[in-house]
Short mmCIF file of C-alpha atoms and ligand atoms in Angstrom, two decimals:
data_model
loop_
_atom_site.label_atom_id
_atom_site.label_comp_id
_atom_site.label_asym_id
_atom_site.label_seq_id
_atom_site.Cartn_x
_atom_site.Cartn_y
_atom_site.Cartn_z
CA UNK A 1 75.83 -12.01 9.47
CA UNK A 2 78.89 -14.07 8.65
CA UNK A 3 78.24 -17.51 7.12
CA UNK A 4 80.13 -20.63 8.13
CA UNK A 5 80.42 -23.74 6.02
CA UNK A 6 78.37 -26.36 7.82
CA UNK A 7 79.92 -29.72 7.14
CA UNK A 8 80.27 -31.88 10.23
CA UNK A 9 77.41 -32.62 12.59
CA UNK A 10 77.47 -34.54 15.84
CA UNK A 11 74.06 -35.64 17.06
CA UNK A 12 73.98 -36.98 20.63
CA UNK A 13 71.10 -39.29 21.49
CA UNK A 14 70.40 -40.92 24.83
CA UNK A 15 67.66 -43.53 24.72
CA UNK A 16 65.40 -42.99 27.73
CA UNK A 17 62.87 -45.66 26.85
CA UNK A 18 60.91 -46.80 23.82
CA UNK A 19 61.93 -45.82 20.29
CA UNK A 20 61.08 -42.13 19.99
CA UNK A 21 64.49 -40.71 20.91
CA UNK A 22 66.41 -42.85 18.46
CA UNK A 23 63.54 -42.72 15.95
CA UNK A 24 63.73 -38.95 15.67
CA UNK A 25 67.55 -38.73 15.78
CA UNK A 26 68.03 -41.45 13.20
CA UNK A 27 65.54 -39.86 10.83
CA UNK A 28 67.18 -36.46 11.21
CA UNK A 29 70.68 -37.88 10.75
CA UNK A 30 69.69 -39.72 7.57
CA UNK A 31 67.98 -36.69 6.13
CA UNK A 32 70.88 -34.35 6.83
CA UNK A 33 73.22 -36.77 5.07
CA UNK A 34 70.98 -37.69 2.15
CA UNK A 35 69.31 -34.39 1.34
CA UNK A 36 71.74 -31.77 2.61
CA UNK A 37 74.98 -33.55 1.94
CA UNK A 38 76.16 -33.08 5.50
CA UNK A 39 78.69 -35.29 7.27
CA UNK A 40 76.85 -36.68 10.22
CA UNK A 41 77.96 -38.64 13.25
CA UNK A 42 75.18 -40.04 15.41
CA UNK A 43 76.26 -40.83 18.95
CA UNK A 44 73.77 -43.22 20.53
CA UNK A 45 74.12 -44.94 23.88
CA UNK A 46 71.80 -47.84 23.00
CA UNK A 47 72.69 -49.20 19.56
CA UNK A 48 70.26 -52.09 20.06
CA UNK A 49 67.31 -49.72 19.89
CA UNK A 50 68.58 -48.51 16.51
CA UNK A 51 68.80 -52.11 15.35
CA UNK A 52 65.11 -52.57 16.18
CA UNK A 53 63.98 -49.79 13.83
CA UNK A 54 66.84 -50.28 11.33
CA UNK A 55 67.95 -53.93 11.28
CA UNK A 56 70.77 -53.17 8.87
CA UNK A 57 72.58 -51.64 11.85
CA UNK A 58 74.81 -53.94 13.86
CA UNK A 59 75.97 -54.06 17.41
CA UNK A 60 79.25 -52.26 16.70
CA UNK A 61 81.05 -49.31 18.23
CA UNK A 62 81.25 -47.56 14.90
CA UNK A 63 79.59 -48.15 11.52
CA UNK A 64 78.56 -46.28 8.39
CA UNK A 65 74.88 -46.76 7.56
CA UNK A 66 72.72 -44.77 5.15
CA UNK A 67 75.52 -42.22 4.86
CA UNK A 68 75.62 -41.69 8.64
CA UNK A 69 78.56 -42.51 10.87
CA UNK A 70 76.87 -44.23 13.81
CA UNK A 71 78.97 -44.37 16.98
CA UNK A 72 78.21 -46.06 20.25
CA UNK A 73 78.14 -43.40 22.94
CA UNK A 74 80.03 -44.91 25.86
CA UNK A 75 79.84 -43.11 29.18
CA UNK A 76 83.17 -41.44 28.32
CA UNK A 77 84.29 -40.14 24.95
CA UNK A 78 87.85 -40.70 23.77
CA UNK A 79 90.25 -37.81 24.42
CA UNK A 80 91.04 -37.34 20.75
CA UNK A 81 87.45 -37.01 19.45
CA UNK A 82 87.10 -33.97 17.23
CA UNK A 83 84.31 -31.46 17.81
CA UNK A 84 81.90 -30.98 14.89
CA UNK A 85 80.76 -27.70 13.33
CA UNK A 86 77.25 -28.33 14.61
CA UNK A 87 76.48 -30.16 17.83
CA UNK A 88 72.95 -31.39 18.41
CA UNK A 89 72.06 -32.34 21.94
CA UNK A 90 68.84 -34.23 21.43
CA UNK A 91 66.17 -33.86 24.09
CA UNK A 92 68.50 -32.27 26.66
CA UNK A 93 70.59 -35.46 26.83
CA UNK A 94 73.66 -33.67 28.27
CA UNK A 95 76.67 -34.06 26.08
CA UNK A 96 79.91 -35.26 27.73
CA UNK A 97 81.93 -32.77 29.79
CA UNK A 98 85.08 -33.61 27.88
CA UNK A 99 83.35 -32.66 24.64
CA UNK A 100 82.10 -29.38 26.12
CA UNK A 101 85.67 -28.56 27.21
CA UNK A 102 86.81 -29.00 23.64
CA UNK A 103 84.00 -26.81 22.39
CA UNK A 104 85.16 -24.16 24.86
CA UNK A 105 88.73 -24.44 23.56
CA UNK A 106 87.44 -23.79 20.06
CA UNK A 107 85.48 -20.81 21.31
CA UNK A 108 88.71 -19.35 22.71
CA UNK A 109 90.12 -19.57 19.23
CA UNK A 110 87.03 -17.85 17.77
CA UNK A 111 85.67 -21.09 16.28
CA UNK A 112 82.86 -22.06 18.60
CA UNK A 113 80.61 -24.73 17.12
CA UNK A 114 76.87 -24.18 16.75
CA UNK A 115 75.33 -25.91 19.76
CA UNK A 116 71.67 -26.82 19.59
CA UNK A 117 69.34 -28.46 22.04
CA UNK A 118 66.73 -30.17 19.92
CA UNK A 119 63.66 -30.44 22.11
CA UNK A 120 60.60 -32.69 22.25
CA UNK A 121 57.62 -31.93 20.08
CA UNK A 122 54.77 -30.00 21.64
CA UNK A 123 51.90 -27.93 20.27
CA UNK A 124 51.78 -25.73 23.37
CA UNK A 125 51.87 -22.02 22.58
CA UNK A 126 54.97 -21.25 24.70
CA UNK A 127 57.01 -23.27 22.19
CA UNK A 128 56.83 -20.38 19.73
CA UNK A 129 58.42 -18.05 22.29
CA UNK A 130 61.19 -20.48 23.23
CA UNK A 131 62.08 -21.67 19.74
CA UNK A 132 65.55 -20.38 18.78
CA UNK A 133 66.07 -18.96 22.26
CA UNK A 134 69.77 -18.81 23.15
CA UNK A 135 71.19 -19.61 26.58
CA UNK A 136 74.73 -19.20 27.89
CA UNK A 137 76.54 -22.19 29.30
CA UNK A 138 77.54 -21.11 32.83
CA UNK A 139 81.16 -22.20 33.05
CA UNK A 140 82.28 -21.81 29.42
CA UNK A 141 80.15 -18.99 28.07
CA UNK A 142 79.28 -21.16 25.08
CA UNK A 143 75.98 -20.34 23.47
CA UNK A 144 73.35 -23.05 23.21
CA UNK A 145 70.18 -22.53 21.17
CA UNK A 146 66.88 -24.22 21.88
CA UNK A 147 65.29 -25.58 18.76
CA UNK A 148 61.68 -26.70 18.99
CA UNK A 149 59.94 -28.78 16.38
CA UNK A 150 56.33 -27.81 15.93
CA UNK A 151 53.27 -27.29 13.83
CA UNK A 152 53.25 -23.54 13.24
CA UNK A 153 55.45 -21.19 11.21
CA UNK A 154 57.12 -19.81 14.35
CA UNK A 155 58.53 -23.23 15.28
CA UNK A 156 61.21 -25.46 13.77
CA UNK A 157 58.69 -27.54 11.80
CA UNK A 158 58.60 -31.33 11.51
CA UNK A 159 60.86 -33.93 9.95
CA UNK A 160 59.64 -34.54 6.41
CA UNK A 161 61.84 -35.96 3.67
CA UNK A 162 61.61 -34.25 0.28
CA UNK A 163 60.25 -37.31 -1.49
CA UNK A 164 57.97 -38.51 1.29
CA UNK A 165 54.64 -37.31 -0.04
CA UNK A 166 55.28 -38.43 -3.61
CA UNK A 167 56.44 -41.84 -2.33
CA UNK A 168 53.21 -42.08 -0.36
CA UNK A 169 51.10 -41.09 -3.36
CA UNK A 170 52.78 -43.63 -5.66
CA UNK A 171 52.61 -46.47 -3.16
CA UNK A 172 50.80 -49.68 -4.11
CA UNK A 173 49.03 -50.87 -1.03
CA UNK A 174 47.76 -54.38 -1.84
CA UNK A 175 51.06 -55.89 -3.11
CA UNK A 176 52.91 -54.39 -0.15
CA UNK A 177 50.44 -55.78 2.36
CA UNK A 178 50.97 -59.11 0.69
CA UNK A 179 54.69 -58.94 1.42
CA UNK A 180 53.97 -58.68 5.14
CA UNK A 181 51.39 -61.47 5.01
CA UNK A 182 48.29 -59.30 5.26
CA UNK A 183 45.27 -59.93 3.01
CA UNK A 184 42.29 -57.96 4.30
CA UNK A 185 38.74 -58.60 3.09
CA UNK A 186 37.90 -55.98 0.46
CA UNK A 187 35.25 -54.31 2.66
CA UNK A 188 37.25 -54.43 5.90
CA UNK A 189 38.41 -51.37 7.76
CA UNK A 190 42.17 -51.77 8.04
CA UNK A 191 43.54 -50.38 11.29
CA UNK A 192 47.11 -50.24 12.60
CA UNK A 193 47.48 -50.21 16.37
CA UNK A 194 50.66 -48.89 18.00
CA UNK A 195 50.12 -47.73 21.56
CA UNK A 196 51.26 -47.99 25.15
CA UNK A 197 49.47 -50.35 27.54
CA UNK A 198 45.90 -49.13 27.73
CA UNK A 199 42.89 -50.44 29.69
CA UNK A 200 40.62 -48.88 27.04
CA UNK A 201 41.60 -51.65 24.63
CA UNK A 202 38.96 -54.07 25.96
CA UNK A 203 36.07 -51.76 25.07
CA UNK A 204 37.63 -50.94 21.70
CA UNK A 205 38.04 -54.59 20.77
CA UNK A 206 34.47 -55.37 21.86
CA UNK A 207 33.22 -52.52 19.69
CA UNK A 208 35.08 -54.00 16.75
CA UNK A 209 33.79 -57.50 17.48
CA UNK A 210 30.25 -56.10 17.22
CA UNK A 211 30.98 -53.67 14.38
CA UNK A 212 28.75 -53.70 11.29
CA UNK A 213 31.92 -53.34 9.16
CA UNK A 214 34.66 -55.98 9.44
CA UNK A 215 37.70 -54.58 11.22
CA UNK A 216 41.15 -55.96 10.37
CA UNK A 217 43.55 -54.76 13.04
CA UNK A 218 47.32 -54.97 12.60
CA UNK A 219 49.32 -54.85 15.80
CA UNK A 220 53.10 -54.45 15.51
CA UNK A 221 54.71 -56.35 18.38
CA UNK A 222 54.89 -53.99 21.35
CA UNK A 223 53.42 -52.73 24.61
CA UNK A 224 49.74 -52.71 23.63
CA UNK A 225 49.93 -56.45 23.00
CA UNK A 226 50.00 -57.18 26.73
CA UNK A 227 46.79 -55.15 27.17
CA UNK A 228 45.23 -57.01 24.25
CA UNK A 229 46.18 -60.35 25.73
CA UNK A 230 44.74 -59.37 29.09
CA UNK A 231 41.47 -58.18 27.52
CA UNK A 232 41.05 -61.21 25.27
CA UNK A 233 42.53 -63.75 27.69
CA UNK A 234 44.89 -64.89 24.96
CA UNK A 235 48.64 -65.25 24.73
CA UNK A 236 49.03 -63.77 21.25
CA UNK A 237 52.50 -63.32 19.85
CA UNK A 238 54.02 -62.32 16.52
CA UNK A 239 52.45 -64.32 13.69
CA UNK A 240 49.27 -65.09 15.63
CA UNK A 241 45.76 -63.99 14.66
CA UNK A 242 42.59 -63.68 16.69
CA UNK A 243 39.13 -63.63 15.17
CA UNK A 244 35.88 -62.93 16.98
CA UNK A 245 32.68 -61.56 15.44
CA UNK A 246 33.67 -58.89 12.94
CA UNK A 247 37.16 -58.41 14.38
CA UNK A 248 40.22 -59.99 12.83
CA UNK A 249 43.36 -59.07 14.75
CA UNK A 250 46.81 -59.93 13.45
CA UNK A 251 50.05 -59.53 15.36
CA UNK A 252 52.83 -58.53 12.99
CA UNK A 253 56.55 -58.16 13.70
CA UNK A 254 58.03 -54.81 14.66
CA UNK A 255 59.00 -53.62 11.16
CA UNK A 256 61.66 -51.19 9.94
CA UNK A 257 61.11 -47.45 10.15
CA UNK A 258 60.64 -47.31 6.38
CA UNK A 259 58.11 -50.14 6.41
CA UNK A 260 56.28 -48.55 9.29
CA UNK A 261 55.63 -45.48 7.10
CA UNK A 262 54.22 -47.82 4.49
CA UNK A 263 51.99 -49.47 7.04
CA UNK A 264 50.58 -46.05 7.93
CA UNK A 265 49.93 -45.31 4.27
CA UNK A 266 48.24 -48.69 3.79
CA UNK A 267 45.78 -48.52 6.69
CA UNK A 268 42.47 -46.67 6.84
CA UNK A 269 42.97 -45.58 10.45
CA UNK A 270 46.20 -45.49 12.46
CA UNK A 271 46.62 -45.59 16.21
CA UNK A 272 50.00 -44.04 16.96
CA UNK A 273 51.92 -42.92 20.03
CA UNK A 274 54.80 -40.84 21.37
CA UNK A 275 56.37 -38.45 18.93
CA UNK A 276 57.75 -39.92 15.73
CA UNK A 277 54.91 -42.28 14.78
CA UNK A 278 52.51 -39.45 15.62
CA UNK A 279 54.22 -37.21 13.07
CA UNK A 280 54.48 -39.96 10.46
CA UNK A 281 50.74 -40.62 10.78
CA UNK A 282 50.13 -36.98 9.93
CA UNK A 283 52.18 -37.32 6.76
CA UNK A 284 50.14 -40.40 5.88
CA UNK A 285 47.12 -38.11 5.60
CA UNK A 286 44.91 -40.80 7.11
CA UNK A 287 42.69 -40.65 10.19
CA UNK A 288 44.70 -41.22 13.34
CA UNK A 289 44.29 -41.62 17.07
CA UNK A 290 47.21 -40.46 19.20
CA UNK A 291 48.29 -42.12 22.44
CA UNK A 292 50.49 -39.46 23.96
CA UNK A 293 53.50 -40.44 26.12
CA UNK A 294 52.12 -40.41 29.69
CA UNK A 295 53.72 -37.93 32.09
CA UNK A 296 53.39 -37.11 35.77
CA UNK A 297 50.62 -34.83 36.99
CA UNK A 298 48.66 -35.21 33.75
CA UNK A 299 51.13 -32.94 31.92
CA UNK A 300 50.47 -35.03 28.85
CA UNK A 301 46.77 -34.14 28.84
CA UNK A 302 47.72 -30.44 28.63
CA UNK A 303 49.93 -31.30 25.65
CA UNK A 304 47.25 -33.42 24.07
CA UNK A 305 44.69 -30.63 24.41
CA UNK A 306 47.14 -28.10 22.97
CA UNK A 307 47.51 -30.24 19.89
CA UNK A 308 43.77 -30.82 19.61
CA UNK A 309 43.20 -27.06 19.80
CA UNK A 310 45.43 -26.60 16.78
CA UNK A 311 44.23 -29.69 14.98
CA UNK A 312 40.54 -28.98 15.30
CA UNK A 313 40.93 -25.19 15.19
CA UNK A 314 37.47 -24.01 16.13
CA UNK A 315 36.11 -27.03 17.97
CA UNK A 316 32.76 -25.86 16.61
CA UNK A 317 31.61 -28.77 14.51
CA UNK A 318 30.14 -32.06 15.58
CA UNK A 319 33.04 -33.82 13.84
CA UNK A 320 35.66 -31.86 15.79
CA UNK A 321 33.93 -32.53 19.09
CA UNK A 322 33.72 -36.25 18.26
CA UNK A 323 37.40 -36.41 17.38
CA UNK A 324 38.43 -34.67 20.59
CA UNK A 325 36.23 -36.99 22.57
CA UNK A 326 37.71 -40.15 21.05
CA UNK A 327 41.28 -39.02 21.65
CA UNK A 328 40.57 -37.99 25.24
CA UNK A 329 38.78 -41.23 26.03
CA UNK A 330 41.67 -43.28 24.59
CA UNK A 331 44.25 -41.31 26.55
CA UNK A 332 42.28 -41.56 29.77
CA UNK A 333 41.87 -45.30 29.34
CA UNK A 334 38.07 -45.05 29.41
CA UNK A 335 35.33 -46.87 27.51
CA UNK A 336 35.81 -46.33 23.78
CA UNK A 337 32.52 -47.71 22.47
CA UNK A 338 30.38 -44.57 22.11
CA UNK A 339 33.21 -42.28 21.02
CA UNK A 340 34.40 -44.74 18.37
CA UNK A 341 30.93 -45.28 16.92
CA UNK A 342 30.26 -41.55 16.87
CA UNK A 343 33.43 -40.72 14.97
CA UNK A 344 33.21 -43.63 12.60
CA UNK A 345 29.86 -42.42 11.28
CA UNK A 346 31.81 -39.31 10.19
CA UNK A 347 34.63 -41.22 8.56
CA UNK A 348 34.53 -39.21 5.31
CA UNK A 349 34.99 -35.97 7.20
CA UNK A 350 37.72 -37.57 9.29
CA UNK A 351 39.55 -38.61 6.13
CA UNK A 352 39.15 -35.18 4.52
CA UNK A 353 40.32 -33.46 7.64
CA UNK A 354 43.43 -35.66 7.86
CA UNK A 355 44.38 -34.94 4.26
CA UNK A 356 43.75 -31.19 4.60
CA UNK A 357 45.85 -31.06 7.77
CA UNK A 358 48.70 -32.87 6.05
CA UNK A 359 48.55 -30.56 3.02
CA UNK A 360 48.61 -27.49 5.25
CA UNK A 361 51.60 -28.78 7.25
CA UNK A 362 53.47 -29.48 4.02
CA UNK A 363 53.53 -25.73 3.35
CA UNK A 364 56.06 -25.30 6.18
CA UNK A 365 59.77 -25.88 5.74
CA UNK A 366 60.77 -29.16 7.34
CA UNK A 367 62.87 -29.43 10.49
CA UNK A 368 66.09 -30.63 8.83
CA UNK A 369 66.03 -27.74 6.38
CA UNK A 370 65.31 -25.26 9.15
CA UNK A 371 68.25 -26.59 11.14
CA UNK A 372 70.58 -26.37 8.16
CA UNK A 373 69.45 -22.81 7.36
CA UNK A 374 69.83 -21.77 10.99
CA UNK A 375 73.31 -23.23 11.33
CA UNK A 376 74.52 -21.83 8.04
CA UNK A 377 73.64 -18.35 9.19
CA UNK A 378 75.28 -18.45 12.60
CA UNK A 379 78.31 -16.28 13.29
CA UNK A 380 81.45 -18.28 13.97
O1 TRH B 401 58.46 -45.45 21.02
P1 TRH B 401 57.73 -44.24 21.41
O2 TRH B 401 56.73 -44.40 22.45
O3 TRH B 401 58.73 -43.11 21.84
C1 TRH B 401 58.52 -42.24 22.93
C2 TRH B 401 58.18 -40.87 22.53
O4 TRH B 401 59.05 -40.37 21.56
C3 TRH B 401 58.19 -39.96 23.74
O5 TRH B 401 57.93 -38.64 23.37
C4 TRH B 401 59.53 -40.05 24.38
O6 TRH B 401 59.59 -39.26 25.48
C5 TRH B 401 59.75 -41.48 24.75
O7 TRH B 401 59.72 -42.28 23.60
C6 TRH B 401 61.06 -41.65 25.43
O8 TRH B 401 56.95 -43.67 20.12
P2 TRH B 401 57.48 -42.95 18.80
O9 TRH B 401 58.00 -41.59 19.11
O10 TRH B 401 56.38 -43.02 17.86
O11 TRH B 401 58.68 -43.83 18.29
C7 TRH B 401 58.49 -45.07 17.71
C8 TRH B 401 59.51 -45.28 16.61
O12 TRH B 401 59.50 -46.64 16.22
C9 TRH B 401 59.20 -44.47 15.35
O13 TRH B 401 60.40 -43.98 14.79
C10 TRH B 401 58.59 -45.49 14.41
C11 TRH B 401 59.32 -46.74 14.81
N1 TRH B 401 58.64 -47.99 14.51
C12 TRH B 401 59.26 -48.90 13.67
O14 TRH B 401 60.36 -48.62 13.15
N2 TRH B 401 58.67 -50.10 13.43
C13 TRH B 401 57.47 -50.44 13.96
O15 TRH B 401 56.97 -51.56 13.72
C14 TRH B 401 56.82 -49.49 14.81
C15 TRH B 401 55.48 -49.82 15.40
C16 TRH B 401 57.44 -48.28 15.07
#
């Protein structure tokens, strides 16, 4: 197979809602630039969402940040925009027709770019069959390849920076917590809580109020806060705390993507959601509870179960059954009390399991490397 020099990448990102789309694209763009020396342009339609996770970014049409050329993706691209060697269409966002025409022109000249649709993360088994599957664009004949991130060797893997695990292992928790104004009691269970609105929060907070161990819960400003306020009849906002019984809840600002990793490393248990925070919690090697992005017709429960099947493998042990139960109850918005208490009595196993899972995942090549390898080996 003939090799091409992969130098320029265009990543197209349309923000549907929340921070997952930009979160994943921004992480990938940075890693391609920093670790693989690639020249990356990130086209994003909603620059403000990037600013939320990376405040160094500004509301500009074009800027260079962290080695990435970030461009605002207006509804139309300029006529004279050059096509990159590799074009990533993130989450089937549909790249502009004018850009596809230019890709087709290059194809005519025998220089078609590598066109990849980078899909959402799923643990469902069909992903292995569809990963790297080519399709032909109907009007131009251009080839587009579906690239699926995933948890098994027959998928594209997960985003993981080369130095991530060593940074985690050399991280000093207490001083860092201090910098964000958090000083937990020494015996408290430190929990981070990032989730969508969820009626289950009332039962979870009550369980923590009555817990035998103090629970210090850190809530980055976001959707779950409205559920918390409803359940507690408060109007908590960033900077506020709420203490009742053995629960101390603290609302912290939405922090940068880098700091959010550190928060996950610092906490004993992390509630995460969507896609990117879910993956980052796995790299933290700490117990986690996933709030999956809700979809129509309970499609998300199928995805959740697919992940649990991989994550708990046999589903034989009491611990595995307890973990499944807690995650299902949280995602169904049901009463959390019994499931939480059951799993917490097995906290050591939960911790061991989380670390073992992380170590096993680290054996796989990461997504950025797999993309680079794939693109380098494509015929021109
Ligand atoms: O924001 P999300 O709910 O994104 C979702 C999912 O990706 C979902 O699959 C997708 O379909 C939908 O968006 C459109 O959750 P996610 O994926 O965890 O993204 C959150 C990002 O925000 C992640 O990159 C971490 C970052 N983050 C911060 O930078 N600072 C913070 O304080 C917090 C809490 C998160």
